[in-house]
Coordinates of C-alpha atoms and ligand atoms in Angstrom, one line a residue:
M259 CA 129.2 101.8 110.9
P260 CA 128.8 103.0 114.5
F261 CA 125.4 104.6 113.8
K262 CA 121.9 103.4 113.3
T263 CA 120.5 103.9 109.9
L264 CA 116.9 103.8 108.6
D265 CA 117.3 100.1 108.0
D266 CA 117.5 99.7 111.8
V267 CA 114.0 101.1 112.5
S268 CA 111.1 98.8 112.2
D269 CA 107.8 100.2 113.1
L270 CA 107.5 103.7 111.7
H271 CA 103.8 103.8 110.9
G272 CA 102.3 107.0 112.1
K273 CA 105.5 108.0 113.9
T274 CA 106.9 111.5 113.3
A275 CA 110.5 111.6 112.1
L276 CA 112.3 115.0 112.6
V277 CA 114.6 115.0 109.6
R278 CA 117.4 117.6 109.4
V279 CA 118.2 118.3 105.8
D280 CA 120.4 120.9 104.1
F281 CA 118.1 123.2 102.1
N282 CA 120.5 126.1 102.1
V283 CA 120.0 126.3 98.4
P284 CA 121.1 129.1 96.0
M285 CA 118.1 131.4 95.6
E286 CA 117.5 134.5 93.4
D287 CA 114.4 136.6 93.9
G288 CA 112.7 133.8 95.8
R289 CA 113.5 131.2 93.1
I290 CA 115.8 128.3 93.6
T291 CA 118.6 128.3 91.0
D292 CA 120.0 124.9 91.8
D293 CA 117.9 122.2 93.4
T294 CA 120.7 119.6 94.0
R295 CA 120.2 119.8 97.7
L296 CA 116.5 119.1 97.5
R297 CA 117.2 116.1 95.3
V298 CA 119.8 114.8 97.8
A299 CA 117.1 114.7 100.5
L300 CA 114.6 112.6 98.4
P301 CA 115.8 109.1 99.2
T302 CA 115.5 109.7 103.0
V303 CA 112.1 111.3 102.7
R304 CA 110.8 108.5 100.4
K305 CA 112.2 105.8 102.6
L306 CA 110.4 107.2 105.6
T307 CA 107.1 108.0 103.9
D308 CA 107.1 104.5 102.3
K309 CA 107.2 103.1 105.8
G310 CA 104.2 105.3 106.8
A311 CA 106.2 107.8 108.9
K312 CA 105.2 111.5 109.0
V313 CA 108.2 113.5 107.9
A314 CA 108.9 116.9 109.5
L315 CA 111.8 118.5 107.7
L316 CA 114.1 120.8 109.6
A317 CA 116.6 123.1 107.8
H318 CA 118.4 126.4 108.0
F319 CA 118.5 129.0 105.3
D320 CA 121.1 131.8 105.1
R321 CA 122.1 133.7 108.3
P322 CA 119.1 135.4 109.9
K323 CA 121.0 135.4 113.2
G324 CA 118.2 134.3 115.5
K325 CA 115.6 136.7 114.1
R326 CA 112.6 136.3 111.7
V327 CA 113.9 137.6 108.4
P328 CA 111.1 137.2 105.8
S329 CA 113.6 137.1 102.9
M330 CA 115.2 134.1 104.5
S331 CA 112.1 132.1 104.8
L332 CA 112.2 128.5 103.6
A333 CA 108.6 128.9 102.2
P334 CA 109.9 129.1 98.5
V335 CA 111.2 125.5 98.9
V336 CA 107.7 124.0 99.4
A337 CA 106.5 124.0 95.8
P338 CA 109.7 122.8 94.1
L339 CA 110.1 120.1 96.8
S340 CA 106.5 118.8 96.3
N341 CA 107.2 118.8 92.5
L342 CA 110.3 116.6 93.0
L343 CA 108.6 114.3 95.5
G344 CA 105.4 114.1 93.5
H345 CA 103.6 114.5 96.8
P346 CA 102.2 117.5 98.6
V347 CA 104.4 119.2 101.2
T348 CA 102.7 121.0 104.1
W349 CA 104.2 124.2 105.4
S350 CA 104.6 125.2 109.0
D351 CA 105.3 128.8 109.8
D352 CA 107.6 127.9 112.7
C353 CA 109.8 125.0 113.7
I354 CA 108.7 124.9 117.4
G355 CA 105.5 125.4 119.3
D356 CA 101.8 125.2 118.4
D357 CA 102.0 125.8 114.7
P358 CA 104.2 122.8 113.7
K359 CA 102.4 120.7 116.4
T360 CA 99.0 121.3 114.8
V361 CA 100.5 120.7 111.3
L362 CA 102.0 117.5 112.3
D363 CA 98.9 116.3 114.3
H364 CA 96.9 116.7 111.1
L365 CA 99.5 115.2 108.8
P366 CA 98.4 111.7 107.5
A367 CA 100.8 108.8 107.9
G368 CA 103.3 109.1 105.0
G369 CA 102.8 112.9 104.8
V370 CA 105.6 115.5 104.6
A371 CA 105.9 118.9 106.3
L372 CA 108.5 121.5 106.0
L373 CA 109.1 123.7 109.0
E374 CA 110.3 127.3 108.9
N375 CA 114.0 128.2 109.1
V376 CA 115.5 126.9 112.4
R377 CA 117.9 129.8 112.5
F378 CA 115.0 132.2 113.1
H379 CA 115.5 131.2 116.7
A380 CA 118.7 132.2 118.5
G381 CA 118.6 128.8 120.3
E382 CA 119.5 127.0 117.1
E383 CA 123.1 128.2 116.7
S384 CA 123.7 128.5 120.5
N385 CA 122.5 124.8 120.8
D386 CA 120.2 125.9 123.6
P387 CA 118.9 122.9 125.5
E388 CA 115.4 124.3 125.8
F389 CA 115.2 125.0 122.1
A390 CA 116.4 121.5 121.4
R391 CA 113.8 120.1 123.8
Q392 CA 111.1 122.0 121.9
L393 CA 112.2 120.6 118.6
A394 CA 112.4 117.1 120.1
A395 CA 108.9 117.5 121.5
L396 CA 107.5 117.4 117.9
G397 CA 108.9 114.0 116.9
D398 CA 109.3 110.4 117.9
L399 CA 112.7 110.0 116.2
Y400 CA 115.4 112.1 114.7
V401 CA 117.2 111.6 111.4
N402 CA 120.2 113.6 110.3
D403 CA 120.6 113.8 106.6
A404 CA 122.7 117.0 106.5
F405 CA 126.3 115.9 106.5
S406 CA 127.2 119.4 105.2
A407 CA 125.9 121.0 108.4
A408 CA 127.4 118.3 110.7
H409 CA 130.5 120.3 111.6
R410 CA 128.3 122.7 113.5
A411 CA 127.0 121.8 117.0
H412 CA 123.6 123.4 116.6
A413 CA 120.4 122.4 118.2
S414 CA 118.9 120.8 115.0
T415 CA 122.2 119.1 114.1
E416 CA 123.5 118.0 117.5
G417 CA 121.4 118.9 120.5
V418 CA 118.2 117.1 119.4
A419 CA 120.2 113.9 118.5
H420 CA 120.6 113.4 122.3
L421 CA 116.9 113.7 123.0
L422 CA 115.4 111.2 120.6
P423 CA 116.4 107.9 119.0
A424 CA 118.8 109.2 116.3
Y425 CA 119.6 107.8 112.9
A426 CA 121.7 108.7 109.9
G427 CA 119.7 109.4 106.8
E428 CA 120.5 107.9 103.4
S429 CA 122.6 110.7 102.0
M430 CA 124.4 111.1 105.3
R431 CA 125.1 107.4 105.2
R432 CA 126.4 107.6 101.6
E433 CA 128.7 110.4 102.5
L434 CA 130.1 108.7 105.6
D435 CA 130.6 105.4 103.6
A436 CA 132.5 107.3 100.9
L437 CA 134.6 109.1 103.4
D438 CA 135.3 105.9 105.2
A439 CA 136.4 104.3 102.0
A440 CA 138.6 107.2 101.2
L441 CA 140.4 107.9 104.5
G442 CA 139.0 105.9 107.4
N443 CA 139.4 102.4 106.1
P444 CA 140.8 102.7 102.6
Q445 CA 142.3 100.1 100.2
R446 CA 146.0 100.8 99.9
P447 CA 148.1 102.2 98.4
T448 CA 146.4 105.5 99.0
L449 CA 147.1 108.8 97.2
G450 CA 146.0 112.3 98.2
I451 CA 146.0 115.4 96.0
V452 CA 146.0 118.7 97.9
G453 CA 146.0 121.9 95.9
G454 CA 144.5 125.3 95.9
S455 CA 145.8 128.6 96.7
K456 CA 147.4 128.8 100.2
V457 CA 149.1 126.5 102.7
S458 CA 147.8 128.6 105.5
T459 CA 144.2 127.5 104.8
K460 CA 145.1 123.9 104.7
L461 CA 147.7 123.3 107.4
D462 CA 145.5 121.0 109.5
L463 CA 144.5 119.1 106.3
L464 CA 148.1 118.5 105.2
K465 CA 149.2 117.5 108.7
N466 CA 146.4 114.9 109.0
L467 CA 146.9 113.5 105.5
V468 CA 150.7 113.0 105.8
G469 CA 150.1 110.8 108.8
K470 CA 147.6 108.6 106.9
L471 CA 148.4 108.4 103.2
D472 CA 151.0 106.4 101.3
A473 CA 151.6 109.4 98.9
L474 CA 150.5 113.0 98.8
A475 CA 150.7 115.2 95.7
I476 CA 150.9 118.9 96.6
G477 CA 149.9 121.3 93.8
G478 CA 148.4 124.7 93.2
G479 CA 149.7 127.9 94.8
M480 CA 150.6 126.0 98.0
A481 CA 153.1 123.9 96.1
N482 CA 155.1 127.1 95.7
T483 CA 155.5 127.5 99.4
F484 CA 156.9 124.0 99.6
L485 CA 159.2 124.5 96.7
F486 CA 160.4 127.8 98.1
A487 CA 161.1 126.1 101.5
Q488 CA 163.2 123.5 99.7
G489 CA 165.3 126.3 98.2
H490 CA 163.8 126.5 94.7
D491 CA 163.2 129.9 93.1
V492 CA 159.5 130.6 92.6
G493 CA 159.8 134.1 91.1
G494 CA 156.8 136.3 91.7
S495 CA 154.4 133.3 92.4
L496 CA 151.9 133.2 95.1
C497 CA 154.0 131.9 98.0
E498 CA 153.7 132.1 101.8
K499 CA 157.4 132.7 102.6
D500 CA 156.7 133.0 106.3
L501 CA 155.5 129.4 106.3
K502 CA 158.8 128.0 105.2
D503 CA 159.5 126.3 108.5
T504 CA 156.0 124.9 108.7
A505 CA 156.3 123.5 105.2
L506 CA 159.6 121.8 106.1
D507 CA 158.1 120.4 109.3
I508 CA 155.3 118.9 107.2
L509 CA 157.8 117.3 104.8
K510 CA 159.8 115.9 107.7
E511 CA 156.6 114.5 109.2
A512 CA 155.7 112.9 105.9
D513 CA 159.1 111.3 105.7
A514 CA 158.8 110.0 109.3
K515 CA 155.3 108.5 108.6
G516 CA 156.3 107.0 105.2
C517 CA 154.2 109.3 103.1
K518 CA 155.8 110.0 99.8
I519 CA 155.4 113.7 98.8
L520 CA 155.1 114.6 95.1
L521 CA 155.9 118.2 94.2
P522 CA 156.0 119.8 90.8
V523 CA 159.1 119.0 88.7
D524 CA 158.0 121.3 85.9
V525 CA 155.8 124.4 85.9
V526 CA 153.7 126.6 83.6
V527 CA 154.7 130.2 84.0
A528 CA 153.0 133.4 83.0
Q529 CA 153.1 137.1 84.0
E530 CA 149.5 138.2 83.7
F531 CA 146.7 136.7 85.7
K532 CA 144.3 136.2 82.8
A533 CA 143.0 133.6 80.4
N534 CA 145.4 132.7 77.6
A535 CA 148.1 135.0 79.0
P536 CA 151.4 134.4 77.2
H537 CA 153.1 131.5 79.0
R538 CA 155.8 128.9 78.9
T539 CA 156.5 125.5 80.4
Q540 CA 159.8 124.9 82.0
A541 CA 161.7 122.7 84.4
L542 CA 161.5 123.6 88.0
D543 CA 164.9 125.2 88.3
A544 CA 165.0 127.1 85.0
P545 CA 165.4 130.9 85.6
L546 CA 162.3 132.9 86.7
S547 CA 162.1 136.7 86.8
A548 CA 160.3 138.6 89.6
D549 CA 157.3 139.0 87.3
D550 CA 157.0 135.3 86.5
K551 CA 154.2 133.4 88.3
I552 CA 153.7 129.7 88.4
F553 CA 150.1 129.1 87.4
D554 CA 150.1 125.3 86.8
A555 CA 152.0 122.1 87.0
G556 CA 153.7 121.0 83.8
P557 CA 153.2 117.7 81.9
Q558 CA 156.1 115.9 83.5
T559 CA 154.6 116.5 86.9
V560 CA 151.2 115.2 85.6
A561 CA 153.0 112.1 84.2
H562 CA 154.5 111.4 87.7
L563 CA 151.2 111.9 89.3
T564 CA 149.3 109.6 87.0
D565 CA 152.0 107.0 87.4
V566 CA 151.4 107.0 91.1
M567 CA 147.7 107.1 90.6
A568 CA 147.8 104.1 88.4
A569 CA 149.5 102.2 91.2
S570 CA 147.1 103.5 93.9
K571 CA 143.8 101.9 94.9
T572 CA 142.4 105.0 96.6
L573 CA 142.5 108.7 95.8
I574 CA 141.3 111.6 98.0
W575 CA 141.4 115.0 96.4
N576 CA 140.9 118.5 97.6
G577 CA 142.2 121.6 95.7
P578 CA 143.0 122.2 92.0
L579 CA 146.6 121.8 90.8
G580 CA 146.6 125.2 89.1
V581 CA 144.6 128.3 88.3
F582 CA 142.0 126.1 86.6
E583 CA 139.6 129.0 86.0
L584 CA 141.9 130.5 83.4
P585 CA 142.7 128.3 80.5
P586 CA 145.3 126.9 79.7
F587 CA 146.2 126.9 83.4
D588 CA 143.5 124.2 83.9
A589 CA 145.6 121.6 82.0
A590 CA 147.2 119.7 84.9
T591 CA 144.0 119.7 86.9
T592 CA 141.9 118.5 84.0
A593 CA 144.5 115.8 82.9
A594 CA 144.7 114.4 86.5
A595 CA 140.9 114.5 86.8
K596 CA 140.4 112.6 83.5
F597 CA 142.9 110.0 84.5
A598 CA 141.2 109.5 87.9
A599 CA 137.9 109.1 86.0
L600 CA 139.4 106.5 83.7
Q601 CA 140.8 104.5 86.6
T602 CA 137.6 104.7 88.5
K603 CA 135.5 103.6 85.6
A604 CA 137.8 100.7 85.1
G605 CA 137.2 99.7 88.7
K606 CA 140.9 100.2 89.6
L607 CA 140.5 103.3 91.8
V608 CA 138.1 104.6 94.5
A609 CA 138.2 108.3 93.9
V610 CA 136.7 110.7 96.4
A611 CA 136.9 114.5 96.1
G612 CA 135.5 117.6 97.7
G613 CA 135.8 121.3 98.2
G614 CA 134.1 124.2 96.5
D615 CA 136.7 124.9 93.8
T616 CA 137.5 121.2 93.4
V617 CA 133.9 120.4 92.5
A618 CA 134.0 123.3 90.0
A619 CA 137.3 122.0 88.6
L620 CA 135.9 118.4 88.2
N621 CA 132.8 119.8 86.6
H622 CA 135.0 121.8 84.2
A623 CA 136.9 118.6 83.4
G624 CA 133.6 116.9 82.7
V625 CA 134.2 114.0 85.1
I626 CA 132.1 114.8 88.1
D627 CA 129.9 111.7 87.5
D628 CA 132.8 109.4 87.0
M629 CA 134.3 109.8 90.4
T630 CA 133.3 107.4 93.1
F631 CA 132.0 110.2 95.3
V632 CA 132.2 114.0 95.1
S633 CA 131.3 115.8 98.3
T634 CA 129.5 119.1 98.0
A635 CA 129.7 119.5 101.8
G636 CA 132.3 122.2 101.8
G637 CA 133.3 123.0 105.4
A638 CA 132.2 119.7 106.8
F639 CA 134.2 117.8 104.2
L640 CA 137.3 119.8 105.0
E641 CA 137.0 119.4 108.7
W642 CA 136.5 115.7 108.3
M643 CA 139.6 115.5 106.1
E644 CA 141.5 117.4 108.8
G645 CA 140.7 114.5 111.1
K646 CA 138.3 116.6 113.3
A647 CA 135.3 115.0 114.9
L648 CA 132.1 116.4 113.5
P649 CA 129.6 117.1 116.3
G650 CA 126.6 116.2 114.1
V651 CA 128.1 112.8 113.2
A652 CA 129.4 112.1 116.7
A653 CA 125.9 112.7 118.2
L654 CA 124.6 109.9 116.0
E655 CA 127.1 107.3 117.2
S656 CA 125.3 104.7 119.3
Ligands
ADP2 P1 138.8 124.2 97.3 O1 137.7 125.3 97.2 O2 138.5 123.1 96.4 O3 139.1 123.8 98.7 P2 140.9 126.2 97.2 O4 139.9 127.3 97.5 O5 141.8 125.9 98.3 O6 140.1 124.9 96.7 O7 141.7 126.7 96.0 C1 141.2 127.0 94.8 C2 141.9 128.2 94.2 O8 143.3 128.0 94.1 C3 141.5 128.5 92.8 O9 140.8 129.7 92.7 C4 142.8 128.5 92.0 O10 142.8 129.5 91.0 C5 143.8 128.8 93.0 N1 145.1 128.3 92.6 C6 145.5 127.1 92.2 N2 146.8 127.1 91.8 C7 147.2 128.4 91.9 C8 148.5 129.0 91.7 N3 149.5 128.3 91.2 N4 148.6 130.3 92.0 C9 147.5 131.0 92.5 N5 146.3 130.5 92.7 C10 146.2 129.2 92.5
MG3 MG1 137.8 127.4 97.6

C-alpha cells in the first residue's frame, strides 16, 4: 500500500494522535439508534491507546454549516463510546483552541478525548488552511480512519494530513485493502453487478467498470434503458429513453475493452408498485402493455448470472437487480446474493459490495456477514468505484 499505517509508527508513548473518525451516526432525541460507526473506530483507538498514545477524536455530525448548533453536538456520543471502549472518554467543547488543548494536556498517556463537531467551524468544509493549522497544532500525528468521509476535501479529512505525519487507521486500511482486492488488483476473472434505479446516477460508474472488468451484469431499472436502447420493448417500465445513445456507447465501449455485458433475458412484470402485486414472469420479448412494468430479473437471467459468478474469482456489486423492497420482486437480488455468499464461504470468490440500498438488500437476503467486505461508506465507495481519486485517501499517500 502507498500509505503508512499504524504498524509503521514506533514510539507513540505520550504522543497525541488526531484521529478522524466517522461518528455521523443515526440519532433520535439525542440517543444513538445504530452504533456501527462507533464500533468501526474501536480497533484504531485501541491500537493507539495500547501503545500509550493520547487519542483526540475528530468527527463531524450532520450539517451545522459552520455554526454552533446545539442539537448537532457530538456530546451524546461520549457515554456510548466509553461503554464500548470500556475506558472513559473525555469531552472537549471545541475542536480547536484552548479548550481541547487543556483537555489534551491533562489527558494521561493512553487516554481518549472526543472533540466537538468539526463542522461547527466554517473552515472545516472550506478546507481553510488556518483552521487546518489550528487542528494540527493539537497533535503530533494524524490518523484518518474515516473512509466514508474521504471523498470530501475538508480540513479534518485532507488539509490536516499535509501538516502532520499522516497514517491510515485500521478500518481505513481494511476498506482500502478490500477495494484493492475488488477492483485495483483483483484476481481474474472479475464480475461486476450494477443495478438500482437509474442509468443517469451511475454513468461514471458504468464507464469505469466496463474498462476494468471481465464481465458486467446490468440489472434493476437501469437495465431497462439498455434493453430499450437495443430495441426491446420495456412497456411502462422505468426507463431513461433520452439516454439511449449513452447506453449504446457504454455497450460499444464494453465490447472494445473485452467486458462481457449480461442483460436480463427474462423479466418479472407487474402493473402496480406494491408488495405482492399480481405479476408474471416472461421472456424478454414477450408482449408488454403500456401499464406493464419490469420489476425484477427472471430465473433464467439469475441462472446466467450465477454461471458467470461460478467462473469468476472476484465480484464487485452495487445496486439491486430489482425492486427488492417489495416481495416477490426481491427474488433475483436475493438469489444472486445467496449464491455469492456460498461461493465466498467456499473460498472461491472475493465478494465486495457497497451502496445504501445494496447494503439493505444484502441484509434482507441475510448474507451481509458472508461477503468478503461490505462497504457502508456510501458516496466515498461510489466515487471510488467510479475511478475518482478520493482527496482524503490521496492526502495519506506517502
Ligand atoms: P444503491 O443505494 O445500492 O446505490 P440505488 O439507489 O441505485 O442503489 O438503487 C436502489 C433502488 O433501485 C431501489 O429502491 C430499487 O427499488 C430500485 N430498483 C431496482 N430495480 C428497479 C426496477 N426494475 N424498477 C424501478 N426501480 C428499481
Ligand atoms: Mg440508493
